[in-house]
Short mmCIF file of C-alpha atoms in Angstrom, two decimals:
data_model
loop_
_atom_site.label_atom_id
_atom_site.label_comp_id
_atom_site.label_asym_id
_atom_site.label_seq_id
_atom_site.Cartn_x
_atom_site.Cartn_y
_atom_site.Cartn_z
CA MET A 1 165.47 211.76 57.29
CA ALA A 2 164.76 211.61 61.03
CA LYS A 3 167.33 209.83 63.15
CA LEU A 4 166.15 206.53 64.61
CA THR A 5 166.12 206.12 68.37
CA LYS A 6 167.81 203.16 70.04
CA LYS A 7 164.44 201.45 70.53
CA GLN A 8 163.46 202.03 66.90
CA LYS A 9 166.76 200.56 65.68
CA GLU A 10 166.27 197.55 67.92
CA ALA A 11 162.74 197.03 66.61
CA ALA A 12 163.84 197.37 62.99
CA SER A 13 166.61 194.80 63.52
CA LYS A 14 164.01 192.16 64.40
CA ILE A 15 162.25 192.56 61.06
CA GLU A 16 163.94 190.83 58.12
CA LYS A 17 164.34 193.14 55.13
CA ASN A 18 162.54 192.09 51.95
CA LYS A 19 160.81 189.22 53.75
CA LEU A 20 157.08 188.75 53.25
CA TYR A 21 155.53 187.50 56.49
CA SER A 22 152.37 185.51 56.96
CA LEU A 23 149.60 187.38 58.73
CA LYS A 24 150.01 185.13 61.78
CA ASP A 25 153.79 185.63 61.99
CA ALA A 26 153.51 189.37 61.37
CA SER A 27 150.96 189.77 64.17
CA SER A 28 153.16 187.92 66.64
CA LEU A 29 156.27 189.83 65.56
CA LEU A 30 154.46 193.15 65.86
CA LYS A 31 153.81 192.49 69.53
CA THR A 32 157.50 191.81 70.16
CA VAL A 33 158.78 194.96 68.40
CA ALA A 34 156.30 197.38 69.99
CA SER A 35 158.07 199.21 72.79
CA ALA A 36 156.01 202.28 73.66
CA LYS A 37 154.79 202.75 77.21
CA PHE A 38 151.22 203.25 76.00
CA ASP A 39 148.80 200.87 74.31
CA GLU A 40 149.74 201.49 70.69
CA SER A 41 147.22 201.36 67.88
CA VAL A 42 147.62 198.53 65.36
CA ASP A 43 147.24 199.74 61.79
CA ILE A 44 147.01 198.10 58.41
CA ALA A 45 147.89 199.67 55.06
CA VAL A 46 146.81 197.90 51.87
CA ARG A 47 148.02 199.15 48.49
CA LEU A 48 145.46 198.35 45.81
CA GLY A 49 145.89 198.11 42.06
CA VAL A 50 143.22 200.69 41.34
CA ASP A 51 143.09 204.24 40.00
CA PRO A 52 141.02 206.17 42.60
CA ARG A 53 140.65 209.06 40.16
CA LYS A 54 138.24 206.93 38.18
CA ALA A 55 134.77 206.56 39.69
CA ASN A 56 134.50 202.92 38.62
CA GLN A 57 137.67 202.04 40.56
CA MET A 58 136.84 203.74 43.85
CA VAL A 59 136.97 201.34 46.79
CA ARG A 60 134.98 202.28 49.86
CA GLY A 61 133.15 200.20 52.41
CA VAL A 62 132.51 199.22 55.99
CA VAL A 63 133.60 196.27 58.08
CA THR A 64 132.78 195.09 61.58
CA LEU A 65 135.96 193.90 63.23
CA PRO A 66 135.38 190.63 65.17
CA HIS A 67 137.22 191.94 68.22
CA GLY A 68 136.50 195.65 67.89
CA THR A 69 139.10 198.39 67.59
CA GLY A 70 140.04 198.56 71.26
CA LYS A 71 139.12 202.22 71.12
CA ASP A 72 136.19 203.89 72.85
CA THR A 73 134.58 205.44 69.77
CA LYS A 74 132.75 208.67 70.55
CA VAL A 75 129.42 208.73 68.72
CA LEU A 76 127.21 211.75 68.12
CA ALA A 77 123.61 210.95 67.15
CA LEU A 78 121.92 213.88 65.43
CA VAL A 79 118.29 212.85 65.67
CA THR A 80 114.76 214.10 66.19
CA PRO A 81 113.33 213.91 69.75
CA ASP A 82 111.45 210.67 69.02
CA LYS A 83 114.77 208.88 68.33
CA GLU A 84 116.76 210.24 71.26
CA ALA A 85 115.90 207.45 73.70
CA GLU A 86 116.84 204.81 71.10
CA ALA A 87 120.21 206.44 70.48
CA LYS A 88 120.99 206.79 74.20
CA ALA A 89 120.01 203.18 74.91
CA ALA A 90 122.38 201.99 72.18
CA GLY A 91 125.29 203.85 73.77
CA ALA A 92 125.61 207.13 71.86
CA ASP A 93 127.88 209.55 73.73
CA TYR A 94 126.08 212.66 72.53
CA VAL A 95 122.43 212.88 71.46
CA GLY A 96 120.51 215.87 70.20
CA LEU A 97 120.09 218.07 67.16
CA ASP A 98 120.01 221.88 66.96
CA ASP A 99 122.33 222.46 69.93
CA TYR A 100 124.96 220.16 68.44
CA LEU A 101 124.54 221.59 64.94
CA GLN A 102 125.36 224.99 66.42
CA LYS A 103 128.34 223.57 68.33
CA ILE A 104 129.71 222.07 65.11
CA LYS A 105 129.14 225.37 63.32
CA ASP A 106 131.22 226.99 66.06
CA GLY A 107 134.03 224.49 65.42
CA TRP A 108 133.32 221.60 67.82
CA THR A 109 134.24 218.20 66.34
CA ASP A 110 135.28 216.15 69.37
CA VAL A 111 133.66 212.93 68.10
CA ASP A 112 134.75 209.96 65.97
CA VAL A 113 131.49 209.16 64.18
CA ILE A 114 128.28 211.06 63.50
CA ILE A 115 125.07 209.10 62.89
CA THR A 116 121.93 210.78 61.67
CA MET A 117 118.62 210.37 59.84
CA PRO A 118 117.85 211.05 56.14
CA ALA A 119 115.60 214.00 57.07
CA ILE A 120 118.48 215.70 58.92
CA MET A 121 121.01 215.61 56.08
CA GLY A 122 119.73 218.87 54.65
CA LYS A 123 120.82 220.63 57.84
CA LEU A 124 124.27 219.05 57.67
CA GLY A 125 124.98 220.20 54.12
CA PRO A 126 126.17 223.69 55.14
CA LEU A 127 128.55 222.06 57.66
CA GLY A 128 130.31 220.01 54.99
CA ARG A 129 133.39 222.26 55.00
CA ILE A 130 133.86 221.43 58.70
CA LEU A 131 132.85 217.77 58.73
CA GLY A 132 134.17 216.69 55.31
CA PRO A 133 137.92 217.22 55.87
CA ARG A 134 137.65 215.39 59.20
CA GLY A 135 135.86 212.40 57.72
CA LEU A 136 132.82 213.04 59.89
CA MET A 137 130.13 213.66 57.26
CA PRO A 138 127.46 210.92 57.58
CA ASN A 139 126.97 208.79 54.47
CA PRO A 140 124.23 206.26 53.60
CA LYS A 141 126.91 203.97 52.08
CA THR A 142 128.61 203.59 55.45
CA GLY A 143 125.37 203.13 57.36
CA THR A 144 125.63 206.43 59.21
CA VAL A 145 122.51 207.89 57.58
CA THR A 146 119.66 205.61 58.59
CA MET A 147 116.33 205.32 60.38
CA GLU A 148 117.73 202.40 62.41
CA ILE A 149 119.60 204.70 64.76
CA GLY A 150 119.96 202.24 67.63
CA LYS A 151 121.37 199.51 65.39
CA ALA A 152 123.82 201.91 63.73
CA VAL A 153 125.11 203.23 67.06
CA ALA A 154 125.49 199.74 68.52
CA GLU A 155 127.45 198.53 65.45
CA VAL A 156 129.90 201.42 65.61
CA LYS A 157 130.40 200.90 69.32
CA ALA A 158 131.03 197.18 68.68
CA GLY A 159 133.83 197.82 66.19
CA LYS A 160 132.32 198.79 62.86
CA ILE A 161 134.65 201.02 60.85
CA ASP A 162 134.49 202.56 57.41
CA PHE A 163 137.41 202.87 55.01
CA LYS A 164 138.16 204.52 51.70
CA VAL A 165 141.06 204.20 49.29
CA ASP A 166 143.13 207.39 49.22
CA LYS A 167 144.42 209.19 46.14
CA THR A 168 147.57 207.04 46.11
CA GLY A 169 145.58 203.80 46.05
CA ILE A 170 146.12 202.87 49.69
CA VAL A 171 143.55 201.91 52.31
CA HIS A 172 144.61 202.74 55.88
CA ALA A 173 142.71 201.51 58.93
CA GLY A 174 143.16 201.06 62.65
CA ILE A 175 142.35 197.43 63.49
CA GLY A 176 143.10 197.09 67.17
CA ARG A 177 145.59 197.69 69.96
CA ILE A 178 148.98 196.17 70.66
CA SER A 179 147.54 194.75 73.90
CA PHE A 180 145.31 192.47 71.81
CA ASP A 181 146.30 188.81 71.58
CA ALA A 182 148.07 188.08 68.28
CA ASP A 183 145.14 185.88 67.22
CA LYS A 184 142.73 188.80 67.61
CA ILE A 185 144.95 191.00 65.47
CA VAL A 186 144.97 188.23 62.86
CA ASP A 187 141.18 187.95 62.90
CA ASN A 188 140.65 191.70 62.56
CA ALA A 189 143.22 192.06 59.78
CA HIS A 190 141.82 189.07 57.92
CA GLU A 191 138.31 190.52 58.10
CA ILE A 192 139.22 193.83 56.48
CA ILE A 193 141.43 192.20 53.84
CA GLN A 194 138.66 189.79 52.82
CA THR A 195 136.21 192.69 52.71
CA LEU A 196 138.55 194.58 50.37
CA ILE A 197 138.82 191.54 48.12
CA LYS A 198 135.02 191.31 47.88
CA LEU A 199 134.91 195.00 46.91
CA LYS A 200 137.33 194.61 43.98
CA PRO A 201 136.03 196.84 41.15
CA THR A 202 135.37 195.01 37.90
CA ALA A 203 137.30 197.78 36.13
CA ALA A 204 140.47 197.02 38.12
CA LYS A 205 142.99 195.11 36.01
CA GLY A 206 146.17 193.30 36.96
CA THR A 207 147.24 192.65 40.53
CA TYR A 208 144.60 193.92 42.94
CA ILE A 209 146.28 193.50 46.34
CA LYS A 210 149.76 194.87 45.65
CA SER A 211 151.15 195.06 49.17
CA ILE A 212 150.07 194.91 52.79
CA TYR A 213 151.85 196.39 55.80
CA LEU A 214 151.06 195.88 59.46
CA SER A 215 152.41 198.34 62.00
CA SER A 216 151.78 199.88 65.40
CA THR A 217 151.95 203.55 66.34
CA MET A 218 155.68 203.55 67.05
CA SER A 219 156.93 200.45 65.21
CA PRO A 220 158.28 199.94 61.67
CA GLY A 221 155.94 198.38 59.13
CA ILE A 222 155.98 194.63 58.61
CA SER A 223 155.39 193.51 55.03
CA LEU A 224 152.83 190.72 54.56
CA ASP A 225 152.63 188.16 51.80
CA PRO A 226 149.40 189.12 49.96
CA LYS A 227 149.02 185.49 48.87
CA GLY A 228 149.04 184.30 52.46
CA VAL A 229 146.03 186.22 53.71
#
């Protein structure tokens, strides 16, 4: 086990062991225990009572955070020439098609989200081995394969994120920055938690929200009371 630094020990001492915090208290506490010299990311981890190995218990969705992520999301729009102006006007960082397909084939993946059109998906298929592991493959379910390119780009830039339960039953997501006011962290966390609740699979039995942890890049996790969110 890695040895804790003095700052990490100090941060951990401010968090009561075995205590379940309210979302409001956890958000305020998180800001006091964060000590890095950079603007740390605020992350949420929700353990769900589902078996991701079963198709009818897979939890995946999208959510638009009320206050955005605090991150400048780099968007690549792979579109036909008639959609380029729309994508650029909406704020896409990179716009084009064949040139970028070749760049990706050569190993370039310096983007956070790729948005494209249904007609282009056939060209992306062969690039699945590059895009898939990085979570960059566009998907109609997350709104990244659409004819409404401008709308999709604008939503991602405004704070729309997609999430998917991992093989251990946990959903991880970045929901802001430590520089955010505590109330904004609360709003963003509440939005994703409520979205997860709405997505509860009918096949899931027993306790659905098993545990919730809020943390920043360098801070210990703070356990939330699932009943208080």
